[in-house]
Each structure stands twice: as structure tokens, then as C-alpha cells.
mmCIF file of C-alpha atoms in Angstrom:
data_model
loop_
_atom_site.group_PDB
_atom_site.id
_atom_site.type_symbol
_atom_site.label_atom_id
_atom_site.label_comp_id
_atom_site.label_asym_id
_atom_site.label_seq_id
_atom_site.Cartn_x
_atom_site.Cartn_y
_atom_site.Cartn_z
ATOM 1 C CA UNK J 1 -2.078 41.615 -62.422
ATOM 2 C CA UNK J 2 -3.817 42.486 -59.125
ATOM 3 C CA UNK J 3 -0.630 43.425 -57.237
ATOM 4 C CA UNK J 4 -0.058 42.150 -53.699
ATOM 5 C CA UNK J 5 -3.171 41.790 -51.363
ATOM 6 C CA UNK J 6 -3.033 42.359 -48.254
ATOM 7 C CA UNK J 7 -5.703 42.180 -45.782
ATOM 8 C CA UNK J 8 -7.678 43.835 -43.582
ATOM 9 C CA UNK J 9 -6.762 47.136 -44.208
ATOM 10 C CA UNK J 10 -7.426 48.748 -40.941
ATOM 11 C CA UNK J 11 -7.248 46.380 -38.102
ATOM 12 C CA UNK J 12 -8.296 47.316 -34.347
ATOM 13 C CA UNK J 13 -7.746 45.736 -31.678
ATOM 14 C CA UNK J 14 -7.595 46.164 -27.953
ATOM 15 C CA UNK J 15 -4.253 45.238 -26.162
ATOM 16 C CA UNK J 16 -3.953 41.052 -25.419
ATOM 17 C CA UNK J 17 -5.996 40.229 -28.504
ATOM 18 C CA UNK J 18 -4.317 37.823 -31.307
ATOM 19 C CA UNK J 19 -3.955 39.849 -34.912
ATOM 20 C CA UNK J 20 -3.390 37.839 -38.330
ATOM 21 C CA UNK J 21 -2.424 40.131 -41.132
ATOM 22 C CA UNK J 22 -2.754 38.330 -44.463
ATOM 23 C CA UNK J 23 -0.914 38.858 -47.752
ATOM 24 C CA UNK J 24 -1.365 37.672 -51.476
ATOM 25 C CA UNK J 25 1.699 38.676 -53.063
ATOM 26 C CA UNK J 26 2.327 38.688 -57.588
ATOM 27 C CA UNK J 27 2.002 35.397 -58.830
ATOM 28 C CA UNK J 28 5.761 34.267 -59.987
ATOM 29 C CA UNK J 29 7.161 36.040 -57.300
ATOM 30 C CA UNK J 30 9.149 34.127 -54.756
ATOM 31 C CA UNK J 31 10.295 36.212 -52.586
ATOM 32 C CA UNK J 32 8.006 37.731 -49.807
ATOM 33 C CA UNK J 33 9.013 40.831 -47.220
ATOM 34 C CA UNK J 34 6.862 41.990 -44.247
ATOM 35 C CA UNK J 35 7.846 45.480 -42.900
ATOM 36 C CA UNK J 36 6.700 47.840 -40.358
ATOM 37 C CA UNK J 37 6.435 51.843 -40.909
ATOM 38 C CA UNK J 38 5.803 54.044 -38.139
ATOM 39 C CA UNK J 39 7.150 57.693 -37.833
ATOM 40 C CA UNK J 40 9.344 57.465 -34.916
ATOM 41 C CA UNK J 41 11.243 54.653 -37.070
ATOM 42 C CA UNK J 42 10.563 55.086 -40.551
ATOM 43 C CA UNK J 43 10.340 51.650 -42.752
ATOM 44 C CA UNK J 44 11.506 48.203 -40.775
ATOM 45 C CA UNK J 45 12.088 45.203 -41.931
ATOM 46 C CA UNK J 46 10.828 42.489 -40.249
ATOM 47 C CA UNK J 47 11.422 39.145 -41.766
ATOM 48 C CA UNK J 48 11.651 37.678 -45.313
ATOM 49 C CA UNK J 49 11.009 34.795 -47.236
ATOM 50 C CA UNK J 50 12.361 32.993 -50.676
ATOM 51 C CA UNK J 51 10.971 30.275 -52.114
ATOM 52 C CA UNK J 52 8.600 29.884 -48.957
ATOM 53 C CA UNK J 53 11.439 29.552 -46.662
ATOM 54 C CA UNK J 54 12.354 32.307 -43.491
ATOM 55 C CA UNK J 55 15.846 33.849 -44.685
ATOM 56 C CA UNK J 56 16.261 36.486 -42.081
ATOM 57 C CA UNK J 57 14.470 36.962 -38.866
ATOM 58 C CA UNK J 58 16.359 39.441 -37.096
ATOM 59 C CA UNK J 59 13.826 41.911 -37.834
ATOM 60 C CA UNK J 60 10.827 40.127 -35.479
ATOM 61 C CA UNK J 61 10.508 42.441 -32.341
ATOM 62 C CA UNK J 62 9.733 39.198 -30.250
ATOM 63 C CA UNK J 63 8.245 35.927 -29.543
ATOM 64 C CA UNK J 64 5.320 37.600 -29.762
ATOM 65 C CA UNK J 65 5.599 38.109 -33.985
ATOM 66 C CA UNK J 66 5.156 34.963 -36.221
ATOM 67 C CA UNK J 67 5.168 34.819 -39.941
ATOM 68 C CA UNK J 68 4.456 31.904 -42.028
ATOM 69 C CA UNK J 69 4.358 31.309 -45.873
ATOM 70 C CA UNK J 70 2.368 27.766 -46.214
ATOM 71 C CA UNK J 71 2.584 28.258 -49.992
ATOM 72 C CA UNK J 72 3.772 30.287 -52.722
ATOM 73 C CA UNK J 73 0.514 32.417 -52.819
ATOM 74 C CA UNK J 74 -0.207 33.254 -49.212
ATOM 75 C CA UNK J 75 1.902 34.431 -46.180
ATOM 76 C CA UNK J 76 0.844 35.578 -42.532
ATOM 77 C CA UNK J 77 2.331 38.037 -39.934
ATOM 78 C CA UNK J 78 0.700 37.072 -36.399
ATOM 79 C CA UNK J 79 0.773 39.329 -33.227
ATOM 80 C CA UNK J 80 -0.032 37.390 -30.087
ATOM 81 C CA UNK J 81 -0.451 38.965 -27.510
ATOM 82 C CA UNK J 82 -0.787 42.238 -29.642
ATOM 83 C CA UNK J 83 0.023 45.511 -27.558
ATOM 84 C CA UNK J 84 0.044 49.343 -27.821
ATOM 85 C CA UNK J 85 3.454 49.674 -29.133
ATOM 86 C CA UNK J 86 2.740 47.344 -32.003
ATOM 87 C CA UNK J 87 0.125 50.247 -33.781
ATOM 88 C CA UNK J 88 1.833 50.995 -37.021
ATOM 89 C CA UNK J 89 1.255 50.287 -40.987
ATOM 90 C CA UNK J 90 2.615 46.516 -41.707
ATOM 91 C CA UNK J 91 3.365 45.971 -45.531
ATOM 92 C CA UNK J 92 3.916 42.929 -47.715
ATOM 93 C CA UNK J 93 6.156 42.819 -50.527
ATOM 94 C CA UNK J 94 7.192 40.729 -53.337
ATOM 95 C CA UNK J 95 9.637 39.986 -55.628
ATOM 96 C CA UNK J 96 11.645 37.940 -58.022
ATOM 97 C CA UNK J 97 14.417 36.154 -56.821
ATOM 98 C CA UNK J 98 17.025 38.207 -58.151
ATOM 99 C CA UNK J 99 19.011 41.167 -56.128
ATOM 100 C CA UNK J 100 18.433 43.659 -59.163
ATOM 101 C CA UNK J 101 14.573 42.681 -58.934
ATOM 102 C CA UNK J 102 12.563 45.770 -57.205
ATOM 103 C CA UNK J 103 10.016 45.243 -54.831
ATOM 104 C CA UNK J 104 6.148 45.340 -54.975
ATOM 105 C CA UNK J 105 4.508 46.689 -52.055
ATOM 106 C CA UNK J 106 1.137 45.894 -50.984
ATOM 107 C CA UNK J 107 -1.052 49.054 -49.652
ATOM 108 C CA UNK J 108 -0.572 47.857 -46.218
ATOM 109 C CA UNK J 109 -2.450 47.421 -42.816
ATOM 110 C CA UNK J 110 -3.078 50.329 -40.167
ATOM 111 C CA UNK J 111 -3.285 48.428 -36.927
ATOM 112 C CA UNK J 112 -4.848 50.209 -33.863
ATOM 113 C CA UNK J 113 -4.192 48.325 -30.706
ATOM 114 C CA UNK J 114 -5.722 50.241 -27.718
ATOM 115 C CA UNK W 1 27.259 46.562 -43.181
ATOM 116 C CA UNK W 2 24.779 48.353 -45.839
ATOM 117 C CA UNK W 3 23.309 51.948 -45.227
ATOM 118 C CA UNK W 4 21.360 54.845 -47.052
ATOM 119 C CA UNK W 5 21.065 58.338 -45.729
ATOM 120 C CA UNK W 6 18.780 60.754 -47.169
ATOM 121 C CA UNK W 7 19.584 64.033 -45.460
ATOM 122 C CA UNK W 8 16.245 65.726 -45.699
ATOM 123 C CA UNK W 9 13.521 65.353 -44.047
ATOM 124 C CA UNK W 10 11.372 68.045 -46.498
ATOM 125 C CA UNK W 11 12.087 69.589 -49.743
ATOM 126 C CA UNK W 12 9.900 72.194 -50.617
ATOM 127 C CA UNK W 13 9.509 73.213 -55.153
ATOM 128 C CA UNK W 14 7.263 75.556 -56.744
ATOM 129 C CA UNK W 15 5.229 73.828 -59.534
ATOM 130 C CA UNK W 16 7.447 74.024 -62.745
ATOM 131 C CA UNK W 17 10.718 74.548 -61.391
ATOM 132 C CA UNK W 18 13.380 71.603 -61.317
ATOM 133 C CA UNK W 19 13.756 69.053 -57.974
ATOM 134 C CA UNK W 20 15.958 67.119 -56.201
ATOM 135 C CA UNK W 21 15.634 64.757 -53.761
ATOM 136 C CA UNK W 22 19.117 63.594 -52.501
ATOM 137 C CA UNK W 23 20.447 60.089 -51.406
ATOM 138 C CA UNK W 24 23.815 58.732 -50.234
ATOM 139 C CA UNK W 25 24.706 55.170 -49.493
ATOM 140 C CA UNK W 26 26.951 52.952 -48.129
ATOM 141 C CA UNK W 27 27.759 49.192 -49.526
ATOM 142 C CA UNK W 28 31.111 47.027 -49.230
ATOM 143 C CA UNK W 29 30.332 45.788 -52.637
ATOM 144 C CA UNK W 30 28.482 46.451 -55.677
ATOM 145 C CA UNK W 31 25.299 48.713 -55.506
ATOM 146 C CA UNK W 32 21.646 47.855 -56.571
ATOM 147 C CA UNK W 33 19.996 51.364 -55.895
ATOM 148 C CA UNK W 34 16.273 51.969 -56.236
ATOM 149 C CA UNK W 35 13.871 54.816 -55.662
ATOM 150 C CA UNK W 36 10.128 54.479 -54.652
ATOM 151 C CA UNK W 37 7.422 56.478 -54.206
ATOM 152 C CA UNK W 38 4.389 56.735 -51.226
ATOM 153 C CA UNK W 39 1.350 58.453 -51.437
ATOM 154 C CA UNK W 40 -0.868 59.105 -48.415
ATOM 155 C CA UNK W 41 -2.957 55.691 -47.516
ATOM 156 C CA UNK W 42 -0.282 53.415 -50.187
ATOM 157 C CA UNK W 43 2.447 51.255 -50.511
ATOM 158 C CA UNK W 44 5.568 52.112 -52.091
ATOM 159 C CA UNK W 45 5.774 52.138 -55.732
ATOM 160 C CA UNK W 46 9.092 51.070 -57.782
ATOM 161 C CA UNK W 47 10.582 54.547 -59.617
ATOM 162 C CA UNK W 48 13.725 53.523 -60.855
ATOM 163 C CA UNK W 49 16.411 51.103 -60.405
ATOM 164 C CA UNK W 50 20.759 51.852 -61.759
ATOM 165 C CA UNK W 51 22.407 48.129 -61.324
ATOM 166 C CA UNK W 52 24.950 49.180 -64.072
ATOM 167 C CA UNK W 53 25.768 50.791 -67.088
ATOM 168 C CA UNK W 54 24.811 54.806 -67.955
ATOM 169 C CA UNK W 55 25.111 56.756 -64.862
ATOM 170 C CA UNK W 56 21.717 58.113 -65.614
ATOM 171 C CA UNK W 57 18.509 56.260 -65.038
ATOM 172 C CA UNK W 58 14.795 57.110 -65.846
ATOM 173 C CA UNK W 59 11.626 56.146 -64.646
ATOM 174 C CA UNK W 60 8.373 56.266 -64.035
ATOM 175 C CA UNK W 61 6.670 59.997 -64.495
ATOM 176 C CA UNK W 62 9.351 61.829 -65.786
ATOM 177 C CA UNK W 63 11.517 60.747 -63.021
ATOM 178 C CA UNK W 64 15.155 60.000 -63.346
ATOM 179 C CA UNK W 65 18.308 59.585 -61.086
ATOM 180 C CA UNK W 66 22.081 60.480 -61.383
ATOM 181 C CA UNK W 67 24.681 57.456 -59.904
ATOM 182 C CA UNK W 68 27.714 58.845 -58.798
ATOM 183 C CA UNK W 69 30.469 56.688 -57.303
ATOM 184 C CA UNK W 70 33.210 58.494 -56.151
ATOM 185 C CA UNK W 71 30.161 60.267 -53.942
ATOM 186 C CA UNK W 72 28.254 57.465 -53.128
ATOM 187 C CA UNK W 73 25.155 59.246 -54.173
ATOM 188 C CA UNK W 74 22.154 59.032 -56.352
ATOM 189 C CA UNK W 75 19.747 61.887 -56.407
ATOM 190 C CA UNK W 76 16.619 61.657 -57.589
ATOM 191 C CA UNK W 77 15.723 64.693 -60.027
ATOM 192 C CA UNK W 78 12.871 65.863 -62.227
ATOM 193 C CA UNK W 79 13.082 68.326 -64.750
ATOM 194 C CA UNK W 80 9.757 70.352 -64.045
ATOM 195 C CA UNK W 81 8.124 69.365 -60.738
ATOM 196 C CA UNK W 82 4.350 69.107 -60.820
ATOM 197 C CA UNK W 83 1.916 69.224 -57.966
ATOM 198 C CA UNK W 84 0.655 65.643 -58.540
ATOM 199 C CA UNK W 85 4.585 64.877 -57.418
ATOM 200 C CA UNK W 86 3.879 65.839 -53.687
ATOM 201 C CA UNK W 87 4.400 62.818 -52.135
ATOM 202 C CA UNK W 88 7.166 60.362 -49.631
ATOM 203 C CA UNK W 89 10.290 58.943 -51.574
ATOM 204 C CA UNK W 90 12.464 56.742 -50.092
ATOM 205 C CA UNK W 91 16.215 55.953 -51.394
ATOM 206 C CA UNK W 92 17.013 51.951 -50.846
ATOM 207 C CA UNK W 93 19.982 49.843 -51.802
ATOM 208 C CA UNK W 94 20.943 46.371 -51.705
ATOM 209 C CA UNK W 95 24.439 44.938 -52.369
ATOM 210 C CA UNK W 96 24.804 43.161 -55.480
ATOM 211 C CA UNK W 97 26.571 40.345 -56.858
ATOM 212 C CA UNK W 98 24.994 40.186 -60.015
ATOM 213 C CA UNK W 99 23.081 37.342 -60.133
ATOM 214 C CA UNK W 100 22.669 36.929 -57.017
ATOM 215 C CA UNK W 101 19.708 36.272 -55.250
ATOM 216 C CA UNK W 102 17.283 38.739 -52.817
ATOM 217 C CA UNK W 103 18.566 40.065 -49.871
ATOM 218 C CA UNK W 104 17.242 42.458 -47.551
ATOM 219 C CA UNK W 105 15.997 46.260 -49.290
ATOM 220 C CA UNK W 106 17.575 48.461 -47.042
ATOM 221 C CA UNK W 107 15.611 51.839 -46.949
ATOM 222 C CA UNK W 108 16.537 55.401 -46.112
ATOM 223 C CA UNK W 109 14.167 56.822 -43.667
ATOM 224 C CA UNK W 110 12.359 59.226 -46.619
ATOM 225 C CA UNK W 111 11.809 62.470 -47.991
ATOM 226 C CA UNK W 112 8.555 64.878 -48.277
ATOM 227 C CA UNK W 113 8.536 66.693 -51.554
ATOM 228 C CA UNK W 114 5.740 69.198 -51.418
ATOM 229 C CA UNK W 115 5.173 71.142 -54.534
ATOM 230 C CA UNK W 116 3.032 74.316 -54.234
ATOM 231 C CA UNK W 117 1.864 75.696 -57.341
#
């Protein structure tokens, strides 16, 4: 078992450019989180999926995050227009559909916008 | 609405002596606690998990946590603290139904153990 994926691992960018983060997560896992860690605001949750399909939202900063799950085995967490503010770690993480299932946490991506 | 504290920013051990890393929480129902693990440049890694039964869970390297109720806690301790342990841990909780499916992880905002030997 190759854990979750994510990719790139370091990501820089200068401010207006359009970031994709990618993510693999366990096979048999069907549930998918994206969070943000900086260290003004610890671990955030951004959005999350089950079975493929957005459950909660509220965590998106704005319009300007978008996260998509085509399939079971890949996800994306899009920046557009990316700016300063956004530099922080972004981490995938997947699970079984159960609420006594723990999470599996990729080793993230340091994003740099300048 | 669901919440975890973890008052300390730092906890500081000498190598061989016993550690713990506390955590409160908040939930309207049920608990499903769970402590992870970050070293520098990784994702979290599961520890532990109580969703019932014996108060007193153990994980992964020698690890193991106390749930108490009536305080709303559930420390993480270790009997002899090793070097190797310095690391982030972060608390998290979810509310539980027991069957239920996944809901959000929420996360306390972490703790630095630093072990000097």
C-alpha cells in the first residue's frame, strides 16, 4: 500500500498564476479531505468528499478554490488566481466511510506564491 | 457544535521520564477521539483511536491515551519518552453515531513535544 500521493511537493508560483494540486488517495477508501496548515491557523479543513461527491464546502476560502474528484482514485484542489495569502502546506486525506475510520494523510504540498 | 482544545502549545520531557500531552473536547453526542502524529516535512500519522469500551487505548510506539468523560479529556501519555518522540501531535474528534458515516475530523491546533536527552 503506497499511501496517499499527492503531488508536486513543493509548488511555486508567482501571484495570478493557476495551481493544481493532485492527490492519489488508498485504494478502497471513499472518502477524500483536502486541508490547509499554516501556523497562524493551525490545520483547516477545506472541503470533503464521499463516494466522489462534495459533502461540505464551507471550508473553500473563495471562488477562487475548486476541488474535484472525477473518480474514486484521483481528486484536485485548484487555486485560480493563486495569491500570497494562499502559501501554506495543503494535505489530502483518505478514509473509509465510517465515522470511527481514522484518516490517512498524504505528505502534503508547500506552496510558495510570491 | 464540535471542538478540541489542547492547552499547550510546548511540552518539554527529558529522555526516559514519563509524558503527557493533554486534550479536551467538546461534542453534543457520542465521541470518536483520535491522536496523530507530524514529523517535520510529513503528514499526520494515525496513533490511536477510543470509540468505546476500556477507557484506555494503545497505539502505535508505545503510545496510549486515557478517555475520561466526566472531564471531557483524553491525554495522550507514554510511559518512558524517547528522543525519536520529538515531534507535533494533534488531538481530533468527530461525533459519532456508530455506524455512521464520515464527517468532518475536527483538529486541535497541536502540541510540540521536545524530548532532550
Amino acid at each position: 500500500d503506497a499511501g496517499v500521493i499527492q503531488s508536486p511537493r513543493h509548488e511555486v508560483t508567482e501571484m495570478g498564476q493557476e495551481v493544481t494540486l493532485r492527490c492519489k488517495p488508498i485504494s478502497g477508501h471513499n472518502s477524500l479531505f483536502w486541508y490547509r496548515q499554516t501556523m497562524m491557523r493551525g490545520l483547516e479543513l477545506l472541503i470533503y468528499f464521499n463516494n466522489n461527491v462534495p459533502i461540505d464546502d464551507s471550508g473553500m476560502p473563495e471562488d477562487r478554490f475548486s476541488a474535484k474528484m472525477p473518480n474514486a482514485s484521483f481528486s484536485t484542489l485548484k487555486i485560480q488566481p493563486s495569491e500570497p495569502r494562499d502559501s501554506a502546506v495543503y494535505f489530502c486525506a483518505s478514509g473509509k466511510d465510517r465515522a470511527n475510520s481514522p484518516l490517512h494523510f498524504g505528505n502534503g504540498t508547500r506552496l510558495t506564491v510570491t | 457544535a464540535q471542538s478540541v482544545a489542547q492547552p499547550e502549545d510546548q511540552v518539554n520531557v527529558a529522555e526516559g521520564n514519563p509524558l503527557t500531552v493533554k486534550c479536551t473536547y467538546s461534542v453534543s453526542g457520542n465521541p470518536y477521539l483520535f491522536w496523530y502524529v507530524q514529523y517535520p516535512n510529513r503528514g499526520l500519522q494515525f496513533l490511536l483511536k477510543y470509540i468505546t469500551g476500556d477507557n484506555l487505548v494503545k497505539g502505535s510506539y508505545g503510545f496510549e491515551a486515557e478517555f475520561n468523560k466526566s472531564q471531557t479529556s483524553f491525554h495522550l501519555k507514554k510511559p518512558s519518552a524517547l528522543v525519536s518522540d520529538s515531534a507535533l501531535y494533534f488531538c481530533a474528534v468527530r461525533e459519532g453515531d456508530y455506524g455512521g458515516s464520515q464527517g468532518n475530523l475536527i483538529f486541535g491546533k497541536g502540541t510540540k513535544l521536545s524530548v532532550k536527552p
